[in-house]
Short mmCIF file of C-alpha atoms in Angstrom, two decimals:
data_model
loop_
_atom_site.label_atom_id
_atom_site.label_comp_id
_atom_site.label_asym_id
_atom_site.label_seq_id
_atom_site.Cartn_x
_atom_site.Cartn_y
_atom_site.Cartn_z
CA MET A 1 164.23 69.75 109.68
CA GLY A 2 163.81 70.39 105.99
CA VAL A 3 161.10 72.48 104.45
CA ILE A 4 158.53 70.63 102.36
CA LYS A 5 156.52 73.67 101.39
CA LEU A 6 157.12 77.37 101.86
CA GLU A 7 154.56 79.77 100.51
CA LYS A 8 154.01 83.51 100.83
CA ILE A 9 150.53 84.89 100.24
CA ASN A 10 150.11 88.64 100.03
CA ILE A 11 146.67 89.72 101.21
CA GLU A 12 146.04 92.44 98.70
CA ARG A 13 145.16 95.92 99.96
CA LEU A 14 145.62 94.92 103.59
CA ASN A 15 149.40 95.17 103.64
CA LYS A 16 149.59 91.70 105.15
CA THR A 17 151.57 88.63 104.13
CA VAL A 18 150.82 85.14 105.39
CA VAL A 19 153.81 82.80 105.25
CA ILE A 20 153.04 79.07 105.26
CA ASP A 21 155.61 76.39 106.09
CA THR A 22 154.85 72.67 106.18
CA LEU A 23 157.48 70.79 108.15
CA ASP A 24 158.81 67.28 107.61
CA ASN A 25 156.63 65.93 110.41
CA GLY A 26 153.53 67.34 108.69
CA LEU A 27 152.89 70.33 110.93
CA THR A 28 151.65 73.38 109.03
CA VAL A 29 152.83 76.73 110.42
CA LEU A 30 151.19 79.98 109.35
CA PHE A 31 152.70 83.32 110.33
CA CYS A 32 151.54 86.88 109.70
CA LYS A 33 153.51 89.89 110.91
CA THR A 34 151.54 92.68 112.53
CA LYS A 35 153.66 95.79 112.81
CA ASP A 36 153.42 98.23 115.68
CA TYR A 37 151.32 95.93 117.92
CA ILE A 38 152.88 94.70 121.16
CA SER A 39 150.50 91.74 121.45
CA LYS A 40 151.69 88.41 120.04
CA VAL A 41 149.33 85.46 119.64
CA ALA A 42 149.70 81.74 118.93
CA TYR A 43 146.96 79.15 118.32
CA PHE A 44 147.94 75.47 118.17
CA THR A 45 145.06 73.48 116.69
CA THR A 46 144.21 69.86 116.05
CA LYS A 47 141.46 69.06 113.55
CA TYR A 48 139.64 67.01 116.15
CA GLY A 49 136.42 67.93 117.86
CA SER A 50 133.48 66.49 119.74
CA LYS A 51 131.78 65.08 116.63
CA ASP A 52 134.76 62.79 115.94
CA PHE A 53 134.13 59.91 118.32
CA GLU A 54 133.84 57.05 115.81
CA PHE A 55 136.92 56.33 113.69
CA ILE A 56 139.70 53.84 113.01
CA PRO A 57 142.47 54.47 115.57
CA ILE A 58 145.99 54.84 114.24
CA SER A 59 147.77 51.48 113.73
CA GLU A 60 144.44 49.62 113.88
CA ASN A 61 142.09 48.44 111.16
CA LYS A 62 138.63 48.40 112.72
CA MET A 63 136.19 51.23 113.34
CA LYS A 64 135.88 52.01 117.06
CA LYS A 65 133.27 54.07 118.86
CA PHE A 66 134.60 56.14 121.75
CA PRO A 67 132.58 57.80 124.51
CA GLN A 68 130.94 61.07 123.51
CA GLY A 69 132.76 64.06 124.99
CA ILE A 70 136.18 62.43 124.81
CA ALA A 71 137.70 65.24 122.71
CA HIS A 72 136.79 67.78 125.39
CA PHE A 73 138.00 65.41 128.13
CA LEU A 74 141.29 65.02 126.26
CA GLU A 75 141.70 68.79 126.05
CA HIS A 76 141.55 68.94 129.85
CA LYS A 77 144.02 66.09 130.32
CA VAL A 78 146.61 67.45 127.86
CA PHE A 79 147.36 70.10 130.49
CA GLU A 80 148.40 67.34 132.92
CA GLN A 81 152.17 67.19 133.44
CA LYS A 82 154.24 64.26 134.66
CA THR A 83 156.28 66.70 136.76
CA GLY A 84 153.15 68.03 138.44
CA GLU A 85 153.76 71.54 137.11
CA ILE A 86 150.68 73.73 136.54
CA ILE A 87 150.78 74.86 132.91
CA PHE A 88 148.71 77.97 133.51
CA GLU A 89 151.16 79.07 136.19
CA LYS A 90 154.08 78.62 133.79
CA PHE A 91 152.39 80.90 131.29
CA SER A 92 151.44 83.41 133.97
CA LYS A 93 155.04 83.67 135.22
CA ARG A 94 156.00 84.67 131.68
CA GLN A 95 153.23 87.29 131.44
CA ALA A 96 151.05 85.27 129.07
CA ASP A 97 147.32 84.68 129.05
CA ALA A 98 146.63 81.06 127.98
CA ASN A 99 143.59 78.89 127.47
CA ALA A 100 142.05 76.13 125.34
CA PHE A 101 138.66 75.12 124.01
CA THR A 102 136.98 72.32 122.11
CA SER A 103 134.34 72.77 119.41
CA GLN A 104 132.52 70.16 117.37
CA GLU A 105 135.33 70.23 114.80
CA GLN A 106 138.58 71.35 116.45
CA THR A 107 140.52 71.63 119.69
CA LYS A 108 142.62 74.77 120.16
CA TYR A 109 145.35 75.64 122.65
CA HIS A 110 146.44 79.27 122.64
CA PHE A 111 148.17 82.13 124.40
CA SER A 112 148.76 85.84 123.96
CA CYS A 113 151.55 87.95 125.43
CA SER A 114 153.51 91.14 124.90
CA GLN A 115 156.88 89.72 125.98
CA ASN A 116 158.67 86.38 126.41
CA PHE A 117 156.98 85.13 123.24
CA TYR A 118 159.40 82.31 122.43
CA ASP A 119 159.45 81.06 126.01
CA ASN A 120 155.67 80.86 125.92
CA LEU A 121 155.65 79.29 122.47
CA GLU A 122 157.98 76.56 123.71
CA ILE A 123 155.65 75.87 126.65
CA LEU A 124 152.67 75.64 124.28
CA LEU A 125 154.33 73.26 121.83
CA ASP A 126 155.92 71.09 124.50
CA PHE A 127 152.95 70.51 126.78
CA VAL A 128 150.51 69.81 123.93
CA GLN A 129 152.96 67.32 122.40
CA ASP A 130 153.83 65.51 125.63
CA PRO A 131 150.69 63.82 127.04
CA TYR A 132 150.62 62.17 130.44
CA PHE A 133 147.58 60.05 131.24
CA THR A 134 147.26 57.69 134.18
CA ASP A 135 144.38 55.69 135.58
CA SER A 136 144.26 57.91 138.66
CA ASN A 137 144.38 61.30 136.92
CA VAL A 138 141.72 60.15 134.45
CA GLU A 139 139.41 59.10 137.30
CA LYS A 140 139.99 62.42 139.05
CA GLU A 141 139.08 64.35 135.90
CA LYS A 142 135.80 62.45 135.55
CA GLY A 143 134.57 64.02 138.76
CA ILE A 144 135.62 67.52 137.69
CA ILE A 145 134.01 67.33 134.25
CA SER A 146 130.88 65.66 135.60
CA GLN A 147 130.36 68.65 137.91
CA GLU A 148 130.93 70.98 134.96
CA LEU A 149 128.30 69.15 132.89
CA GLU A 150 125.78 69.30 135.73
CA MET A 151 126.33 73.06 136.02
CA TYR A 152 125.60 73.53 132.31
CA LYS A 153 122.24 71.80 132.75
CA ASP A 154 121.13 74.78 134.85
CA ASN A 155 122.19 77.29 132.20
CA PRO A 156 119.23 78.02 129.89
CA ASN A 157 121.47 79.53 127.22
CA TRP A 158 123.56 76.36 127.01
CA VAL A 159 120.49 74.10 127.11
CA GLY A 160 118.90 76.07 124.28
CA TYR A 161 122.07 75.92 122.19
CA GLN A 162 122.49 72.19 122.70
CA LYS A 163 118.84 71.36 122.07
CA THR A 164 118.91 73.15 118.71
CA TYR A 165 121.62 70.77 117.51
CA GLU A 166 119.78 67.75 118.88
CA CYS A 167 116.69 68.81 116.96
CA LEU A 168 118.51 69.57 113.73
CA PHE A 169 120.81 66.58 113.27
CA VAL A 170 119.78 62.98 112.70
CA ASN A 171 123.04 61.01 112.41
CA SER A 172 125.86 63.52 112.69
CA GLY A 173 128.06 63.88 115.76
CA TYR A 174 127.09 67.57 115.78
CA LYS A 175 123.90 66.59 117.62
CA TYR A 176 125.73 65.62 120.81
CA ASP A 177 126.89 67.86 123.64
CA ILE A 178 130.52 68.92 123.21
CA GLY A 179 131.21 67.85 126.77
CA GLY A 180 129.33 64.57 126.42
CA SER A 181 127.16 63.26 129.26
CA VAL A 182 128.05 62.05 132.73
CA GLU A 183 127.25 58.48 131.67
CA GLU A 184 129.55 58.69 128.65
CA ILE A 185 132.35 60.44 130.54
CA MET A 186 132.44 57.65 133.11
CA LYS A 187 133.33 55.16 130.35
CA ILE A 188 136.58 56.94 129.34
CA THR A 189 139.84 55.13 130.04
CA LYS A 190 143.49 56.06 129.88
CA GLU A 191 143.84 53.75 126.87
CA ASP A 192 140.98 55.56 125.08
CA LEU A 193 142.71 58.90 125.57
CA TYR A 194 146.01 57.67 124.17
CA LYS A 195 144.29 56.17 121.12
CA CYS A 196 142.49 59.43 120.39
CA TYR A 197 145.59 61.49 121.09
CA ASN A 198 147.88 59.38 118.88
CA THR A 199 145.35 59.48 116.05
CA PHE A 200 144.45 63.17 116.03
CA TYR A 201 147.37 64.96 117.72
CA ASN A 202 149.90 63.92 115.11
CA PRO A 203 151.52 67.08 113.64
CA SER A 204 150.15 66.24 110.18
CA ASN A 205 146.63 66.75 111.56
CA MET A 206 147.55 70.00 113.31
CA TYR A 207 148.40 73.57 112.44
CA LEU A 208 150.01 76.48 114.25
CA VAL A 209 149.04 80.09 113.57
CA ILE A 210 151.25 82.92 114.88
CA THR A 211 150.56 86.64 114.60
CA GLY A 212 152.55 89.52 116.01
CA ASP A 213 155.40 91.96 115.41
CA LEU A 214 158.00 89.20 115.10
CA ASP A 215 160.86 88.33 112.80
CA GLU A 216 159.71 85.83 110.18
CA LYS A 217 163.01 83.96 110.03
CA GLU A 218 163.20 83.61 113.81
CA VAL A 219 159.63 82.30 114.03
CA PHE A 220 160.14 79.47 111.57
CA GLU A 221 163.60 78.56 112.81
CA PHE A 222 162.33 78.33 116.38
CA VAL A 223 159.41 76.08 115.46
CA ARG A 224 161.59 73.83 113.26
CA LYS A 225 164.18 73.39 116.04
CA ASN A 226 161.46 72.62 118.57
CA GLN A 227 159.91 69.98 116.33
CA MET A 228 163.26 68.39 115.46
CA LYS A 229 163.64 67.36 119.11
CA LYS A 230 160.49 65.22 118.93
CA LYS A 231 159.63 61.99 117.16
CA PHE A 232 156.23 61.19 115.75
CA GLY A 233 155.02 58.09 113.94
CA LYS A 234 153.99 58.20 110.32
CA GLN A 235 150.43 59.40 109.99
CA ASP A 236 148.12 57.83 107.43
CA LYS A 237 144.81 59.38 106.44
CA ILE A 238 142.40 59.37 109.36
CA ILE A 239 139.26 57.39 108.54
CA LYS A 240 136.13 58.57 110.33
CA LYS A 241 132.69 57.02 110.16
CA GLU A 242 130.54 58.76 107.56
CA ASP A 243 127.37 60.11 109.13
CA ASN A 244 125.26 60.32 105.93
CA GLU A 245 123.38 63.25 107.40
CA PRO A 246 120.05 63.95 105.64
CA LYS A 247 118.85 67.44 104.77
CA GLU A 248 115.78 66.97 106.95
CA VAL A 249 115.77 67.79 110.66
CA ALA A 250 115.47 65.18 113.43
CA ILE A 251 112.79 66.92 115.53
CA LYS A 252 110.47 69.59 114.16
CA LYS A 253 109.12 70.89 117.46
CA LEU A 254 110.22 70.53 121.08
CA VAL A 255 108.76 71.99 124.28
CA LEU A 256 111.02 72.30 127.36
CA ASN A 257 110.45 73.37 130.95
CA GLU A 258 113.58 75.17 132.18
CA ASN A 259 114.83 77.69 134.74
CA VAL A 260 113.79 80.75 132.74
CA VAL A 261 111.80 83.73 133.98
CA ALA A 262 109.93 84.25 130.70
CA GLN A 263 109.13 82.05 127.73
CA ARG A 264 111.90 81.78 125.19
CA SER A 265 111.54 80.60 121.62
CA TYR A 266 114.06 79.27 119.13
CA LEU A 267 113.59 78.83 115.41
CA VAL A 268 116.53 77.18 113.66
CA TYR A 269 117.04 76.42 109.98
CA LYS A 270 119.24 73.68 108.59
CA ILE A 271 120.60 74.76 105.20
CA TYR A 272 122.51 72.35 103.00
CA LEU A 273 125.44 74.24 101.48
CA LYS A 274 128.18 71.79 100.62
CA ASN A 275 131.61 73.12 101.53
CA LYS A 276 133.70 72.54 98.42
CA MET A 277 136.63 74.42 100.00
CA ASP A 278 136.78 76.86 97.08
CA GLU A 279 136.21 80.52 96.34
CA GLN A 280 132.61 79.97 95.25
CA THR A 281 131.74 78.43 98.61
CA PHE A 282 133.26 81.49 100.30
CA ILE A 283 131.23 83.79 98.03
CA ASN A 284 127.99 81.90 98.68
CA LYS A 285 128.49 82.24 102.44
CA MET A 286 129.00 85.97 102.01
CA TYR A 287 125.75 86.20 100.03
CA LEU A 288 123.94 84.39 102.83
CA ASP A 289 125.43 86.79 105.41
CA ILE A 290 124.21 89.74 103.34
CA TYR A 291 120.72 88.26 102.96
CA LEU A 292 120.32 87.70 106.69
CA GLY A 293 121.67 91.16 107.51
CA ALA A 294 119.39 92.83 104.97
CA SER A 295 116.38 90.83 106.19
CA PHE A 296 116.84 90.87 109.97
CA GLY A 297 119.76 93.17 110.83
CA GLU A 298 119.89 96.35 112.89
CA LEU A 299 118.94 98.49 109.89
CA THR A 300 115.60 96.68 109.58
CA THR A 301 112.46 97.19 111.68
CA VAL A 302 111.95 93.49 112.46
CA ARG A 303 112.73 93.76 116.17
CA GLU A 304 110.57 96.87 116.65
CA ASP A 305 107.71 95.27 114.72
CA MET A 306 107.84 92.18 116.93
CA ILE A 307 107.76 94.29 120.09
CA ASN A 308 104.96 96.57 118.84
CA ASN A 309 102.87 93.59 117.74
CA LYS A 310 103.41 91.84 121.08
CA ILE A 311 105.30 88.92 119.57
CA VAL A 312 108.41 89.36 121.74
CA LYS A 313 108.95 91.29 124.95
CA SER A 314 112.35 92.79 124.19
CA MET A 315 115.07 90.32 123.29
CA PHE A 316 115.38 89.19 119.67
CA SER A 317 118.57 87.97 118.04
CA PHE A 318 119.85 85.77 115.26
CA GLY A 319 123.12 84.07 114.41
CA ILE A 320 124.73 81.82 111.85
CA GLU A 321 127.09 78.87 112.31
CA GLU A 322 128.74 76.34 110.03
CA ALA A 323 128.43 72.61 110.62
CA GLY A 324 130.19 70.60 107.94
CA ASP A 325 128.08 70.78 104.78
CA PHE A 326 125.31 72.62 106.59
CA ILE A 327 124.68 76.20 107.64
CA ILE A 328 122.69 76.70 110.84
CA ILE A 329 120.62 79.88 111.16
CA GLU A 330 119.19 80.45 114.63
CA PHE A 331 116.61 82.98 115.80
CA ASP A 332 115.63 83.36 119.43
CA GLY A 333 113.64 85.73 121.56
CA ASN A 334 111.64 86.17 124.75
CA THR A 335 108.31 85.49 123.13
CA ILE A 336 104.78 86.43 124.04
CA ASN A 337 103.37 84.48 121.11
CA HIS A 338 105.51 81.62 119.80
CA ASN A 339 103.43 80.87 116.69
CA LYS A 340 103.47 84.50 115.55
CA PHE A 341 107.23 84.57 116.17
CA VAL A 342 107.74 81.55 113.90
CA ASN A 343 105.34 82.80 111.22
CA LYS A 344 106.93 86.26 111.14
CA ILE A 345 110.46 84.94 110.65
CA ASP A 346 109.36 82.25 108.23
CA LYS A 347 107.61 84.80 106.04
CA ILE A 348 110.61 87.14 105.93
CA ILE A 349 113.27 84.50 105.33
CA ASN A 350 111.28 82.89 102.52
CA ASN A 351 110.64 86.22 100.80
CA LYS A 352 113.93 85.88 98.89
CA LYS A 353 113.84 89.48 97.80
CA SER A 354 116.27 92.21 98.68
CA LYS A 355 116.77 95.77 97.49
CA GLU A 356 119.99 96.56 95.67
CA GLU A 357 120.54 99.44 98.06
CA ASP A 358 120.44 97.06 101.04
CA PHE A 359 122.73 94.63 99.25
CA ASN A 360 125.35 97.35 98.71
CA ILE A 361 125.14 98.53 102.33
CA PHE A 362 125.82 95.08 103.75
CA ARG A 363 128.47 94.29 101.15
CA LYS A 364 130.36 97.38 102.30
CA TYR A 365 129.85 96.32 105.91
CA ILE A 366 131.44 92.93 105.19
CA ILE A 367 134.43 94.59 103.50
CA SER A 368 134.84 97.00 106.40
CA ASN A 369 134.68 94.09 108.86
CA MET A 370 137.27 92.18 106.85
CA ILE A 371 139.66 95.12 107.00
CA SER A 372 139.16 95.88 110.70
CA ARG A 373 139.52 92.22 111.70
CA ASN A 374 142.87 92.05 109.95
CA GLU A 375 144.54 94.60 112.21
CA MET A 376 144.58 93.28 115.77
CA PRO A 377 146.86 90.20 116.17
CA SER A 378 144.18 88.16 117.97
CA ALA A 379 141.42 88.85 115.42
CA LEU A 380 143.82 88.30 112.53
CA ASN A 381 144.93 85.00 114.03
CA ILE A 382 141.32 83.79 114.23
CA ARG A 383 140.64 84.94 110.66
CA ILE A 384 143.65 83.05 109.32
CA SER A 385 142.64 79.95 111.28
CA GLU A 386 139.08 80.09 109.95
CA LEU A 387 140.20 80.41 106.35
CA TYR A 388 142.81 77.67 106.61
CA TYR A 389 140.44 75.21 108.29
CA ASN A 390 137.43 75.90 106.05
CA TYR A 391 139.25 76.21 102.72
CA ASN A 392 142.69 74.70 103.30
CA LYS A 393 144.17 77.92 101.91
CA ILE A 394 144.42 81.66 102.49
CA PHE A 395 142.71 83.89 99.96
CA GLY A 396 145.13 86.64 99.02
CA ASN A 397 142.34 88.28 97.05
CA ILE A 398 139.80 88.15 99.89
CA ILE A 399 138.92 91.87 99.65
CA GLU A 400 138.63 91.65 95.86
CA LEU A 401 136.29 88.67 96.22
CA CYS A 402 134.05 90.69 98.51
CA GLU A 403 134.09 93.71 96.20
CA LYS A 404 133.11 91.53 93.25
CA LEU A 405 129.97 90.34 94.99
CA ASN A 406 127.19 91.52 92.69
CA TYR A 407 123.47 92.00 93.05
CA LYS A 408 122.43 89.79 90.11
CA ASP A 409 124.37 86.73 91.32
CA TYR A 410 123.19 87.44 94.85
CA LEU A 411 119.52 87.24 93.84
CA THR A 412 120.20 84.08 91.85
CA PHE A 413 121.87 82.45 94.83
CA ILE A 414 119.25 83.28 97.47
CA LYS A 415 116.54 81.82 95.24
CA THR A 416 118.30 78.44 95.52
CA LEU A 417 118.15 78.42 99.33
CA ASP A 418 115.82 75.89 100.93
CA PHE A 419 114.38 77.09 104.25
CA SER A 420 111.90 74.22 104.62
CA ASN A 421 114.03 72.20 107.04
CA LYS A 422 113.59 73.85 110.42
CA SER A 423 113.05 73.13 114.09
CA GLU A 424 111.09 75.02 116.75
CA ILE A 425 111.96 74.97 120.44
CA ILE A 426 109.77 76.51 123.13
CA MET A 427 111.44 76.96 126.51
CA LYS A 428 108.83 77.58 129.19
CA PRO A 429 109.36 78.50 132.86
CA LYS A 430 109.10 75.60 135.27
CA LYS A 431 105.92 75.54 137.26
CA LYS A 432 106.46 76.39 140.93
#
């Protein structure tokens, strides 16, 4: 198999080099050597997640809507083998820890091991690229996943997470449960799975990230030889239905009665920050991280103030996630007074002021985190995957970009942020 593209990117000041090879069948392979670590890690990813259920299947010309949750269902069924072999047992016999997961945007299959790396890599590549779906095994899986979905309904953390997305998004597939619903799952057919698989599991829509103390030449030769044994049809651009998601939220306030001991409140902001897949987008996201850390982080007194003023009992946390062209900022806590909780956060986040001293502290924290996350093979693998998916490239100057973050541009950026689009969720204990 010939090499279409071979690129070496030195990550300055981290003593790391990411080698990128795009094979004839379209598969992109990224490898980074980590010296002196016995752990070796591989993530095999398709750019296909739960939000992608309406698209034009490969070799067809009409938009088709598939059941919600089919990407997650497909992840489960990819492990099915015609021989009846249990994939997890095959990995275990070779001293590897393997798993998979589906997000709104991607499906990942991965393993880590300290020995037998190439044996495990062959298992990973072969089982993911050799699907086996039958009417009977699809029907069997429906029962398994239906039970899984019912279990999640009793998990307040999962309910809260899912309801935030339902409140925030109007048209986008992000609003739906990753696993779908029992009603939707029951609609899935063997033919549906093959259409989704053939559309999104083509090598040109996938990438493989490998990290570990391995020989670069051996890694790429092994993957090329493995892929040469397989035939894949030509892959045209995948056409998905555009969601035309507005900046406004779908539901501004929602009250739920759930299996919680104490009242829990969520306040989530929907921030439009178009991902242009460039360095400036990366910089803007860093500025937002700094602003949130400086406003609500462990070095602030926000949590103590909320406890002392009887706004929350004890638990208060916040997080940030990316969802296409939007950034989701979520605050939650065990609240005594929901309205005061919302008003307190709203006042702080809309302040749009930050001391230069705080800015410098959190900028250094980001740099330190970047450096530490680039040591362990597993963390480095995830970092490379994140950069490649979000920006379609690896920034060799990633540390320099962080060091060049400056206070003046930071203040200018945070003044552009619109925090007016938000949703409130109150989760109250069920009445006995």
